[in-house]
Amino acid sequence: MRRRAVLGYGAAGVGAVALMLFVGWWQVDGPGGPEPVGQRPVALTEMDFRLTDHEGNAVGPETLIGRPTMAFFGFTYCPDVCPTTLSDISGWLDDLGDEADEMNVVFITVDPERDTVETMAEYVGYFHPAIRGWTGPEEQIARVADGFRATYERVPAESGDYTMNHTASVFLFAASGRFVTMIDYHEPKEFAVPKIRRALEEEMEGAT
């Protein structure tokens, strides 16, 4: 009897610790956490850049105003983070169903030297049809990354080629252009989809 009580208290203690760790993650690194001071993206209405989508159309921040936006930075030669995240985004869009049609979804390259319009068109074709690929001159990529507070850098490889390090989070903006929140790399779908719905709800509230 005494052994059962000890085991019961032990299990309760482990459960309490697990709950505390989960709450801590939620408030610091998870969906309930604040954006780092000084790193919050500016509103789309305050950005100024000119890029080209994978169909050859000129695009800029004004292209995104009027509908909620989900944006991700990466490059087509990315070995794991980019295809994984774009696959995750495709799954989230499938879960949203018809609501996905109400969103802008853009994949912005940080490697314009290799990611031409044609390359981007082929690459995004492997994922959800709502995803648009954006590329452009290096100075314009730098401007959009600065507005999003995204970072990237070119890293030499032993082969003599190079790869890119970059922000791996997904950015969410309301239809008004206001920044809503970010979805972290590998964040569970159970947290990611509600965040997207929050951006969609802000659109509906603004229309009423």
Short mmCIF file of C-alpha atoms in Angstrom, two decimals:
data_model
loop_
_atom_site.label_atom_id
_atom_site.label_comp_id
_atom_site.label_asym_id
_atom_site.label_seq_id
_atom_site.Cartn_x
_atom_site.Cartn_y
_atom_site.Cartn_z
CA MET A 1 0.00 0.00 0.00
CA ARG A 2 2.80 2.34 0.98
CA ARG A 3 4.66 1.48 -2.24
CA ARG A 4 1.55 2.37 -4.30
CA ALA A 5 1.32 5.72 -2.57
CA VAL A 6 4.99 6.46 -3.29
CA LEU A 7 4.54 5.49 -6.93
CA GLY A 8 1.41 7.61 -7.13
CA TYR A 9 3.21 10.67 -5.75
CA GLY A 10 6.12 10.04 -8.10
CA ALA A 11 3.85 9.91 -11.15
CA ALA A 12 2.06 13.05 -10.00
CA GLY A 13 5.41 14.79 -9.57
CA VAL A 14 6.57 13.84 -13.05
CA GLY A 15 3.26 15.03 -14.48
CA ALA A 16 3.55 18.37 -12.66
CA VAL A 17 7.10 18.90 -13.92
CA ALA A 18 6.03 18.05 -17.48
CA LEU A 19 3.16 20.52 -17.24
CA MET A 20 5.48 23.25 -15.94
CA LEU A 21 7.94 22.63 -18.77
CA PHE A 22 5.13 22.76 -21.34
CA VAL A 23 3.76 26.02 -19.92
CA GLY A 24 7.27 27.47 -19.90
CA TRP A 25 7.83 26.50 -23.54
CA TRP A 26 4.42 27.93 -24.49
CA GLN A 27 5.18 31.29 -22.87
CA VAL A 28 8.80 31.63 -23.98
CA ASP A 29 9.36 29.77 -27.27
CA GLY A 30 5.91 28.51 -28.20
CA PRO A 31 2.72 30.09 -29.56
CA GLY A 32 2.20 32.08 -26.36
CA GLY A 33 5.64 33.65 -26.42
CA PRO A 34 6.26 37.31 -27.22
CA GLU A 35 8.20 38.43 -30.27
CA PRO A 36 11.82 39.36 -29.48
CA VAL A 37 12.15 43.10 -28.86
CA GLY A 38 13.54 44.87 -31.92
CA GLN A 39 12.90 41.90 -34.21
CA ARG A 40 9.19 42.31 -34.85
CA PRO A 41 8.48 42.63 -38.61
CA VAL A 42 7.14 45.96 -39.77
CA ALA A 43 3.71 46.20 -41.37
CA LEU A 44 3.53 45.35 -45.06
CA THR A 45 2.22 48.85 -45.68
CA GLU A 46 5.57 50.22 -44.47
CA MET A 47 7.72 48.01 -46.71
CA ASP A 48 9.10 48.95 -50.12
CA PHE A 49 10.52 46.31 -52.45
CA ARG A 50 10.11 45.03 -56.00
CA LEU A 51 10.36 41.35 -56.88
CA THR A 52 9.11 38.95 -59.57
CA ASP A 53 6.90 35.92 -58.98
CA HIS A 54 7.42 32.51 -60.58
CA GLU A 55 5.12 33.45 -63.46
CA GLY A 56 7.09 36.58 -64.32
CA ASN A 57 4.69 39.08 -62.71
CA ALA A 58 6.01 42.14 -60.87
CA VAL A 59 5.14 41.95 -57.16
CA GLY A 60 5.66 44.04 -54.04
CA PRO A 61 4.15 44.60 -50.61
CA GLU A 62 0.99 45.99 -52.17
CA THR A 63 0.45 42.56 -53.79
CA LEU A 64 -0.14 41.14 -50.32
CA ILE A 65 -2.48 43.81 -48.94
CA GLY A 66 -6.16 42.82 -48.85
CA ARG A 67 -5.73 39.17 -47.91
CA PRO A 68 -3.95 37.44 -45.03
CA THR A 69 -0.39 36.47 -45.91
CA MET A 70 1.85 33.53 -45.03
CA ALA A 71 5.50 34.03 -46.06
CA PHE A 72 8.63 31.91 -45.80
CA PHE A 73 12.25 32.63 -46.78
CA GLY A 74 14.46 29.94 -48.26
CA PHE A 75 16.16 28.70 -51.44
CA THR A 76 15.67 25.88 -53.92
CA TYR A 77 19.04 24.24 -53.23
CA CYS A 78 18.12 23.93 -49.53
CA PRO A 79 18.63 20.29 -48.50
CA ASP A 80 16.10 19.93 -45.68
CA VAL A 81 14.57 22.98 -43.92
CA CYS A 82 12.92 24.46 -47.02
CA PRO A 83 11.33 21.32 -48.49
CA THR A 84 10.25 20.27 -45.01
CA THR A 85 8.64 23.64 -44.25
CA LEU A 86 6.99 23.92 -47.66
CA SER A 87 5.59 20.41 -47.18
CA ASP A 88 4.30 21.49 -43.75
CA ILE A 89 2.72 24.60 -45.29
CA SER A 90 1.09 22.43 -47.96
CA GLY A 91 -0.40 20.24 -45.23
CA TRP A 92 -1.70 23.28 -43.33
CA LEU A 93 -3.33 24.59 -46.49
CA ASP A 94 -4.97 21.21 -47.08
CA ASP A 95 -6.35 21.33 -43.53
CA LEU A 96 -7.76 24.82 -44.16
CA GLY A 97 -9.68 23.60 -47.19
CA ASP A 98 -11.52 26.40 -49.00
CA GLU A 99 -10.18 28.93 -46.49
CA ALA A 100 -6.74 28.51 -48.09
CA ASP A 101 -8.09 30.35 -51.13
CA GLU A 102 -8.40 33.47 -48.98
CA MET A 103 -4.64 33.67 -48.34
CA ASN A 104 -1.47 34.86 -50.03
CA VAL A 105 1.25 32.23 -49.60
CA VAL A 106 4.73 33.24 -50.76
CA PHE A 107 8.13 31.54 -50.78
CA ILE A 108 10.83 34.24 -51.05
CA THR A 109 14.30 33.17 -52.11
CA VAL A 110 17.44 34.29 -50.29
CA ASP A 111 19.57 32.92 -53.14
CA PRO A 112 18.59 34.95 -56.23
CA GLU A 113 21.86 34.09 -57.97
CA ARG A 114 20.64 30.53 -58.54
CA ASP A 115 16.90 30.92 -58.03
CA THR A 116 15.73 32.38 -61.32
CA VAL A 117 12.06 32.77 -62.23
CA GLU A 118 12.21 29.45 -64.11
CA THR A 119 13.90 27.67 -61.22
CA MET A 120 11.33 28.97 -58.74
CA ALA A 121 8.47 27.93 -61.04
CA GLU A 122 9.74 24.36 -61.20
CA TYR A 123 10.41 24.19 -57.45
CA VAL A 124 7.08 25.51 -56.13
CA GLY A 125 5.34 23.12 -58.53
CA TYR A 126 6.23 20.29 -56.17
CA PHE A 127 4.10 21.76 -53.39
CA HIS A 128 0.58 23.16 -52.81
CA PRO A 129 -0.65 25.17 -55.83
CA ALA A 130 -1.39 28.19 -53.63
CA ILE A 131 2.32 28.73 -52.94
CA ARG A 132 3.92 31.47 -55.05
CA GLY A 133 7.67 31.73 -55.59
CA TRP A 134 9.27 35.20 -55.46
CA THR A 135 12.77 36.19 -56.62
CA GLY A 136 14.58 39.33 -57.72
CA PRO A 137 17.81 41.35 -57.52
CA GLU A 138 19.99 40.87 -54.45
CA GLU A 139 19.39 44.42 -53.20
CA GLN A 140 15.63 43.92 -53.36
CA ILE A 141 15.85 40.59 -51.53
CA ALA A 142 17.83 42.42 -48.83
CA ARG A 143 15.10 45.06 -48.56
CA VAL A 144 12.25 42.58 -48.14
CA ALA A 145 14.27 40.55 -45.62
CA ASP A 146 14.97 43.71 -43.64
CA GLY A 147 11.25 44.56 -43.51
CA PHE A 148 10.39 41.05 -42.34
CA ARG A 149 13.34 41.13 -39.89
CA ALA A 150 14.52 37.90 -41.52
CA THR A 151 18.22 37.05 -41.66
CA TYR A 152 20.30 35.11 -44.18
CA GLU A 153 23.93 34.61 -45.09
CA ARG A 154 25.96 32.84 -47.73
CA VAL A 155 28.12 30.02 -46.33
CA PRO A 156 30.99 28.47 -48.35
CA ALA A 157 30.91 24.68 -48.67
CA GLU A 158 33.91 22.33 -48.71
CA SER A 159 33.06 21.40 -52.29
CA GLY A 160 33.77 24.96 -53.37
CA ASP A 161 30.07 25.68 -53.81
CA TYR A 162 27.95 27.44 -51.17
CA THR A 163 24.80 27.07 -49.12
CA MET A 164 22.58 29.59 -47.31
CA ASN A 165 21.72 30.01 -43.65
CA HIS A 166 18.38 31.78 -43.14
CA THR A 167 15.43 32.40 -40.84
CA ALA A 168 13.36 29.23 -40.79
CA SER A 169 10.11 30.58 -39.31
CA VAL A 170 6.92 31.27 -41.26
CA PHE A 171 5.54 34.83 -41.05
CA LEU A 172 1.81 35.58 -40.76
CA PHE A 173 0.23 38.95 -41.61
CA ALA A 174 -3.38 40.12 -41.45
CA ALA A 175 -5.19 41.36 -44.56
CA SER A 176 -4.47 44.93 -43.42
CA GLY A 177 -0.74 44.21 -43.62
CA ARG A 178 -0.28 44.11 -39.85
CA PHE A 179 2.11 41.46 -38.55
CA VAL A 180 0.20 38.79 -36.58
CA THR A 181 2.67 36.11 -35.45
CA MET A 182 5.25 33.55 -36.55
CA ILE A 183 5.14 29.77 -36.87
CA ASP A 184 8.38 28.18 -35.73
CA TYR A 185 10.23 25.52 -37.71
CA HIS A 186 8.72 22.10 -36.98
CA GLU A 187 5.95 23.64 -34.84
CA PRO A 188 3.17 21.06 -34.40
CA LYS A 189 0.23 21.36 -36.75
CA GLU A 190 -2.05 21.61 -33.70
CA PHE A 191 -0.49 25.02 -32.97
CA ALA A 192 0.28 26.17 -36.51
CA VAL A 193 -3.20 25.90 -38.02
CA PRO A 194 -4.91 27.89 -35.21
CA LYS A 195 -2.36 30.67 -35.77
CA ILE A 196 -3.28 30.79 -39.45
CA ARG A 197 -6.97 30.85 -38.58
CA ARG A 198 -6.27 33.82 -36.29
CA ALA A 199 -4.94 35.78 -39.28
CA LEU A 200 -8.00 34.74 -41.29
CA GLU A 201 -10.33 35.80 -38.47
CA GLU A 202 -8.74 39.25 -38.35
CA GLU A 203 -9.60 39.59 -42.03
CA MET A 204 -13.24 38.73 -41.36
CA GLU A 205 -13.42 41.10 -38.36
CA GLY A 206 -12.04 43.92 -40.48
CA ALA A 207 -14.70 43.29 -43.13
CA THR A 208 -17.59 43.58 -40.66
#
